[in-house]
Backbone as a ProteinNet text record, in pm:
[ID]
protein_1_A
[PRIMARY]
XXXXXXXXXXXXXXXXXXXXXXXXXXXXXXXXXXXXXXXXXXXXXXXXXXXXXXXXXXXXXXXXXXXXXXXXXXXXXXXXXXXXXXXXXXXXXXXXXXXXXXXXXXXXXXXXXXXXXXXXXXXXXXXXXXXXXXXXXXXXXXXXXXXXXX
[TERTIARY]
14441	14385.2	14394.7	14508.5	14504.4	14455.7	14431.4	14359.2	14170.2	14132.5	14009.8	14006.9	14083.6	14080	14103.6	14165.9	14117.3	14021.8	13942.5	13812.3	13739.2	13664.9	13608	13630.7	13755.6	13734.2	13732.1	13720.6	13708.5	13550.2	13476.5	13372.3	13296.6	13339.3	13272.5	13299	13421.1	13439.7	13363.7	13322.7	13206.7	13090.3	13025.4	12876	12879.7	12981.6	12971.9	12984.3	13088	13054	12932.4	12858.5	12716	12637.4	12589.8	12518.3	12538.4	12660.7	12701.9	12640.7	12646.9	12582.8	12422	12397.8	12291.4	12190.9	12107.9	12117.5	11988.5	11986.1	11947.2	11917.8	11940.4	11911.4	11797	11844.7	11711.3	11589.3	11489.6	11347.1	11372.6	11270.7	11196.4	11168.7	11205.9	11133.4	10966.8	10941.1	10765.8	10704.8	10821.4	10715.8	10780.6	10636.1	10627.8	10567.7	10622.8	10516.4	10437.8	10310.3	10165.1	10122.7	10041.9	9965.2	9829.9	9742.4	9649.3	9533.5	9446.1	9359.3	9240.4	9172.8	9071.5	8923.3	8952.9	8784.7	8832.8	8964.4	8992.6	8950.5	8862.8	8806.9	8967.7	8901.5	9018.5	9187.5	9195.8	9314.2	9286.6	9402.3	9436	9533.8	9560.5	9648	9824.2	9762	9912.7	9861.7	9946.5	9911	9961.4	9880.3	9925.8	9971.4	10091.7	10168.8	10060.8	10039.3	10002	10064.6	10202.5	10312.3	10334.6	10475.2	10545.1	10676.4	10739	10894.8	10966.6	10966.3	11001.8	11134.6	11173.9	11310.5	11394.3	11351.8	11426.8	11470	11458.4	11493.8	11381.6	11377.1	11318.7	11191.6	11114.2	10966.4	10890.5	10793.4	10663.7	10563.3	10521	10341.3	10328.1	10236	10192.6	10212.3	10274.6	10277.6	10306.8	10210.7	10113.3	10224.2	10302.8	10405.8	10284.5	10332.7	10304.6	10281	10197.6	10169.6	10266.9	10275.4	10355.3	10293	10311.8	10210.3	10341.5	10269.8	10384.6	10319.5	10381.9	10336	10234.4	10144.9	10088.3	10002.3	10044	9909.6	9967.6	9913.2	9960.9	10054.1	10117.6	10192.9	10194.4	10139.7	10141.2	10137.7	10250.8	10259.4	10238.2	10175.7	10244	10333.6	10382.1	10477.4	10462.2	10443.1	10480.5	10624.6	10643.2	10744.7	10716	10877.5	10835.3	10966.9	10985	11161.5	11222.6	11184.5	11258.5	11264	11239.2	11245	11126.3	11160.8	10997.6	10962.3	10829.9	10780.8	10692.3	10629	10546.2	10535	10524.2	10474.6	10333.8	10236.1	10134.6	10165.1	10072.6	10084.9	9956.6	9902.4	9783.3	9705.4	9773.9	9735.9	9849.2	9835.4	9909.5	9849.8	9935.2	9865.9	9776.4	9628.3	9530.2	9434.7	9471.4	9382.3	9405.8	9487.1	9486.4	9493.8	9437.4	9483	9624.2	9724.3	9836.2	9917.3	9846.9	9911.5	9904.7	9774.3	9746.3	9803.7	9806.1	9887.1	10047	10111.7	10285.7	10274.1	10153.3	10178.7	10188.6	10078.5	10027.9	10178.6	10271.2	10349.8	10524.2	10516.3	10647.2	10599.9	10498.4	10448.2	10496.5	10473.2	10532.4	10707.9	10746.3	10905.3	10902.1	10879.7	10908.6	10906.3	10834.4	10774.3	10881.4	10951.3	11047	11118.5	11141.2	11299.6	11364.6	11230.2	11170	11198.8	11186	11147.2	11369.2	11379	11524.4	11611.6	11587.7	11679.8	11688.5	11551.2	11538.7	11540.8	11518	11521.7	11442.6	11427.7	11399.9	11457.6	11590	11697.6	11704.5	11605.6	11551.9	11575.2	11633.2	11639.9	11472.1	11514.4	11359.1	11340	11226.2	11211.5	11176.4	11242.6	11258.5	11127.2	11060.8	10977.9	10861.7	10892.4	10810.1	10878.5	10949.8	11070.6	10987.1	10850.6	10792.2	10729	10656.2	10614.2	10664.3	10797.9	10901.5	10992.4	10963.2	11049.3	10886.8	10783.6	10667.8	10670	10759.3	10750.8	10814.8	10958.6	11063.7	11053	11012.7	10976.4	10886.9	10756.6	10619.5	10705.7	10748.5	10810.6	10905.3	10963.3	11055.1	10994.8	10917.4	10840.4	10737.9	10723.6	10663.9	10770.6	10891.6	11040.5	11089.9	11051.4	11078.9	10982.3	10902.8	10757.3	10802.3	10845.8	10887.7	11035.8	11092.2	11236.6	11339.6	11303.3	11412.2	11510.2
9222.2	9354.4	9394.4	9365.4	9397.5	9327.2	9228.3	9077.2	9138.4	9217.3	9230	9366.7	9480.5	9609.8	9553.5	9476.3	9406.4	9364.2	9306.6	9235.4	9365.9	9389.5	9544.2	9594.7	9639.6	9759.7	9670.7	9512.1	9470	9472	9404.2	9394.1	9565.9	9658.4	9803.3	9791.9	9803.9	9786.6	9674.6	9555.7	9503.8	9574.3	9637.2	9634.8	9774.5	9866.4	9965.7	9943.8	9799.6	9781	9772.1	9685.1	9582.5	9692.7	9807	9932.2	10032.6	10026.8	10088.3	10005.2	9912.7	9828.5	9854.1	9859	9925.1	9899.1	9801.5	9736.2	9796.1	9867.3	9950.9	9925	9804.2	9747.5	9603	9529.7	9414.5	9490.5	9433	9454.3	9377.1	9427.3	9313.2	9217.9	9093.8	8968.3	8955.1	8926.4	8927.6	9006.9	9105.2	9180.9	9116.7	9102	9082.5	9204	9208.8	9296.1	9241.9	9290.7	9209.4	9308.4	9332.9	9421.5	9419.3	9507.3	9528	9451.1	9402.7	9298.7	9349.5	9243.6	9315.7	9398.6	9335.4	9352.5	9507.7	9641.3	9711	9847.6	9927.9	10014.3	10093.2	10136.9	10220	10156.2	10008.3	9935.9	9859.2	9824.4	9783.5	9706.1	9611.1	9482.6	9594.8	9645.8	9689.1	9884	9929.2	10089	10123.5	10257.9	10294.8	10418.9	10435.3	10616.5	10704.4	10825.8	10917.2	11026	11038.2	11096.1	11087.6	11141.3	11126.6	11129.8	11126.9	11134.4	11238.4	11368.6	11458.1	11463	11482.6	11476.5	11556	11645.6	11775.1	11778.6	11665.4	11650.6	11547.9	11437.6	11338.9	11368.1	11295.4	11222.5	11345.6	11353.9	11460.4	11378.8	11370.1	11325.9	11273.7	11180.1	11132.1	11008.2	10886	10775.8	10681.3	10558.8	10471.7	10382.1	10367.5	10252.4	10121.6	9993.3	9896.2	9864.2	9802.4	9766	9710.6	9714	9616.6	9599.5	9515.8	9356.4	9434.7	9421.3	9451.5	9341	9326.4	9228.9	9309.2	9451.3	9525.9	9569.5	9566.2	9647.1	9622	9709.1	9727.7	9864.2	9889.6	10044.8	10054.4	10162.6	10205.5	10358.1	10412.5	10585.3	10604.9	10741.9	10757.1	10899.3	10896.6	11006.2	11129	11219	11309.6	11410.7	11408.4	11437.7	11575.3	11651.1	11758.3	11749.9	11710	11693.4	11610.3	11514.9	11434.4	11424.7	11538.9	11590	11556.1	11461.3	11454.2	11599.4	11642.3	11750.9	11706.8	11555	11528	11360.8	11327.4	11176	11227.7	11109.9	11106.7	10947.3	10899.4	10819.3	10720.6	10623.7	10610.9	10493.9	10426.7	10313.3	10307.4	10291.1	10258.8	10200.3	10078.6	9989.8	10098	9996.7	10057.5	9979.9	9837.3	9760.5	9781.9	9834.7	9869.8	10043.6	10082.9	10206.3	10202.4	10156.3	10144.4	10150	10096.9	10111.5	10214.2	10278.5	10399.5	10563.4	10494.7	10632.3	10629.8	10504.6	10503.5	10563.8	10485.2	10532.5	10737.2	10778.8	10924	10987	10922	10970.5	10949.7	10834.9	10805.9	10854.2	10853	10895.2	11024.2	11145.3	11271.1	11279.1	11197.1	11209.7	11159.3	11001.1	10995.3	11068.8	11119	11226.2	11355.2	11396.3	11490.8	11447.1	11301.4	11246.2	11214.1	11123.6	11160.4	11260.8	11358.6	11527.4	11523.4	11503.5	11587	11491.7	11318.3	11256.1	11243.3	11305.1	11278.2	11160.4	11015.1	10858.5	10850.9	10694.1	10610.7	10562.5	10583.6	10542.1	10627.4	10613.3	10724.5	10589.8	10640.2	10564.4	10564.8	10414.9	10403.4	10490.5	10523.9	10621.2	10485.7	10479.6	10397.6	10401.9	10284.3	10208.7	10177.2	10221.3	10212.2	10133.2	10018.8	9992.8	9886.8	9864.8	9770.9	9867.2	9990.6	10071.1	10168.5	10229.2	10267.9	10210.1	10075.7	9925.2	9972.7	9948	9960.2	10063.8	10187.2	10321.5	10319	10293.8	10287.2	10220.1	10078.4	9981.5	10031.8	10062.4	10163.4	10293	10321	10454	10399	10319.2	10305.5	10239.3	10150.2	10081.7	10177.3	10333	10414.2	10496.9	10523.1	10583	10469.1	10369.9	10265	10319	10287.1	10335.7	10438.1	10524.7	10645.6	10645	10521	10555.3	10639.6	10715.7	10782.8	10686
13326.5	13306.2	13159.2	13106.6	12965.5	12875.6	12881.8	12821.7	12817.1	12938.5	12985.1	12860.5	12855.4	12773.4	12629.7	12557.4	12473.6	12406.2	12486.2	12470.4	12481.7	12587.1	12575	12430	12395	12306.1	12152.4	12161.7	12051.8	12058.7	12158.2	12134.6	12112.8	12169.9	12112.2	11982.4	11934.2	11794.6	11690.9	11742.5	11699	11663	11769	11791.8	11704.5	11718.7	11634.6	11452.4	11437.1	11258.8	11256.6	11364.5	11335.4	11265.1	11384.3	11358.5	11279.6	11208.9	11119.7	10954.4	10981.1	10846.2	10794.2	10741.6	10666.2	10557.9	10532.7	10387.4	10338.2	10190.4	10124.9	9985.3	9987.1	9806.9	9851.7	9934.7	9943	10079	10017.7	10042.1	10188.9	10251.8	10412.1	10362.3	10444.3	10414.6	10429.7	10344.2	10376.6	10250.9	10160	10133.4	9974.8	9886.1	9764.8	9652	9563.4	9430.2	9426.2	9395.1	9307.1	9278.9	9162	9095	9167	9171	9261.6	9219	9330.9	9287	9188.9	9113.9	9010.3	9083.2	9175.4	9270.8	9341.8	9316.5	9420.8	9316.6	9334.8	9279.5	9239.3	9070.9	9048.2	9012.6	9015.8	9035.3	8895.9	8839.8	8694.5	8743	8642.5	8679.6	8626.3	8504.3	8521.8	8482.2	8581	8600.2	8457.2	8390.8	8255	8327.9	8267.4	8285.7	8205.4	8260.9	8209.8	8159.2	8118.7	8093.2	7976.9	7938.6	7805.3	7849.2	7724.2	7749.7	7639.8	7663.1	7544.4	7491.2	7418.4	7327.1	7422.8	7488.6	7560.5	7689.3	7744.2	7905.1	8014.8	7978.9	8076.2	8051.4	8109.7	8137.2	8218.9	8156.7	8242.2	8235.1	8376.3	8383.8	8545.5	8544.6	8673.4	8659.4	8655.3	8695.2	8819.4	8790.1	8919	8931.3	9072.3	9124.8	9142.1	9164.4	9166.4	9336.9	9345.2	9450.5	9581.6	9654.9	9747.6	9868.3	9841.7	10009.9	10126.4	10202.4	10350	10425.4	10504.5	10635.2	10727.1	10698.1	10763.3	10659.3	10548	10466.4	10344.8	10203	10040.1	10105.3	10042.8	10004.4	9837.4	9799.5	9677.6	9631.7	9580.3	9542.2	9412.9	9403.5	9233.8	9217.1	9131.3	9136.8	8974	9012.1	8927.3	8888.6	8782	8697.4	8585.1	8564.7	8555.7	8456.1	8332.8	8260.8	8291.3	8369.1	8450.8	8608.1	8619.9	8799.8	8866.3	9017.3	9104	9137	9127	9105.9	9237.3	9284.3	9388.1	9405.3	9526.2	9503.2	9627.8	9608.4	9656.3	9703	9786.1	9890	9842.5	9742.2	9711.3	9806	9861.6	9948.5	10049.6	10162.7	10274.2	10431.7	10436.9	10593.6	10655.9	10663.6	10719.9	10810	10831.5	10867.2	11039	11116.4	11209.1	11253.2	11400.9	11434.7	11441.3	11473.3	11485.2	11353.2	11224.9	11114.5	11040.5	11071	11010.5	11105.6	11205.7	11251.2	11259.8	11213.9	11162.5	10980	10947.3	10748.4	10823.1	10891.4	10871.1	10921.3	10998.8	11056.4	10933.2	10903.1	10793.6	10667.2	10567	10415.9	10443.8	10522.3	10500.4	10529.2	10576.3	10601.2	10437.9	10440.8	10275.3	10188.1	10134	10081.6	10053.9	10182.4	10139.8	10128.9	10168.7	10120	9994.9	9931.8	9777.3	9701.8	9760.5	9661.7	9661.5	9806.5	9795.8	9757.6	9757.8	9670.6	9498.1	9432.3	9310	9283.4	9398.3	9352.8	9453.7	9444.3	9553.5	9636.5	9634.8	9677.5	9846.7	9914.6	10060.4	10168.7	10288.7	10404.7	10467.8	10546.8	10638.2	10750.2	10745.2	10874.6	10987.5	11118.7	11204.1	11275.8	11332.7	11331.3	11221.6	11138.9	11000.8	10884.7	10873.7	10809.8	10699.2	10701.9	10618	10536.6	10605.2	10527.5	10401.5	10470.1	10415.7	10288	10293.7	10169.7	10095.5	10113.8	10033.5	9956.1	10040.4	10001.5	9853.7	9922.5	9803	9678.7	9702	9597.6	9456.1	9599.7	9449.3	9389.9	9430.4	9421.4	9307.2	9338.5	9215.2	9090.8	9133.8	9017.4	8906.1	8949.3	8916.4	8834.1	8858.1	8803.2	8694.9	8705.1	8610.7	8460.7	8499.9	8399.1	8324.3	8411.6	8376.3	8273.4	8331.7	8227.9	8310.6	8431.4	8483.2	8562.1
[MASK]
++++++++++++++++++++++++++++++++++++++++++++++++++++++++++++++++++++++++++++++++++++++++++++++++++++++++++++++++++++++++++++++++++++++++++++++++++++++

């Protein structure tokens, strides 16, 4: 009997580290950077910031994140800046080649979006069942804060 309460409360104690683990710095497998193809209206191999960077407190303007391949579609944002501060991100490409992909982007891009605004990074958790879209999110998103220097 006690051999059996053992086991039990080791294996809960397992399954609860498992789900407790979290990983937040590597990308989904599958998904690569590439700069957007030449043939995609409006797309440049490498996005130019439309910003500056003033002596007085961080980067103001609108700058274009980099593309990212998902295993479902591109994800690509750009983000505006206000001293340094996200002031807005916009959503410029997101999985569309299915009904199914386009009604998870319409449903996760607005969670992102405020998660964005209220982390001041990219550094935003995946909204759950959207977890390819969401890595696309973060990635452009950051590759756009890069540009930026913040």
């Amino acid at each position: 009997m006690r051999k059996a309460a053992v086991t039990t409360v080791s294996t809960v104690a397992g399954v609860i580290l498992l789900l407790s683990l979290k990983p937040h710095q590597n990308p989904a497998p599958g998904m690569a950077a590439s700069p957007p193809s030449s043939g995609t209206p409006g797309a440049s191999s490498s996005p130019a910031p439309t910003g500056h960077k003033p002596s007085n407190g961080g980067a103001s303007g609108t700058y274009t994140g980099s593309v990212i391949n998902t295993s479902y579609g591109p994800v690509q944002v750009s983000v505006t800046l206000a001293h340094g501060r996200i002031t807005a991100v916009k959503a410029l490409r997101t999985p569309s080649d299915r009904p199914r992909s386009q009604q998870i982007a319409a449903d996760a891009v607005p969670r992102l979006t405020r998660e964005a605004l209220s982390a001041q990074s990219a550094h935003i958790d995946a909204v759950s069942g959207a977890t390819y879209t969401s890595e696309g999110y973060a990635r452009s998103l950051q590759s756009a804060l890069d540009q930026a220097g913040v």
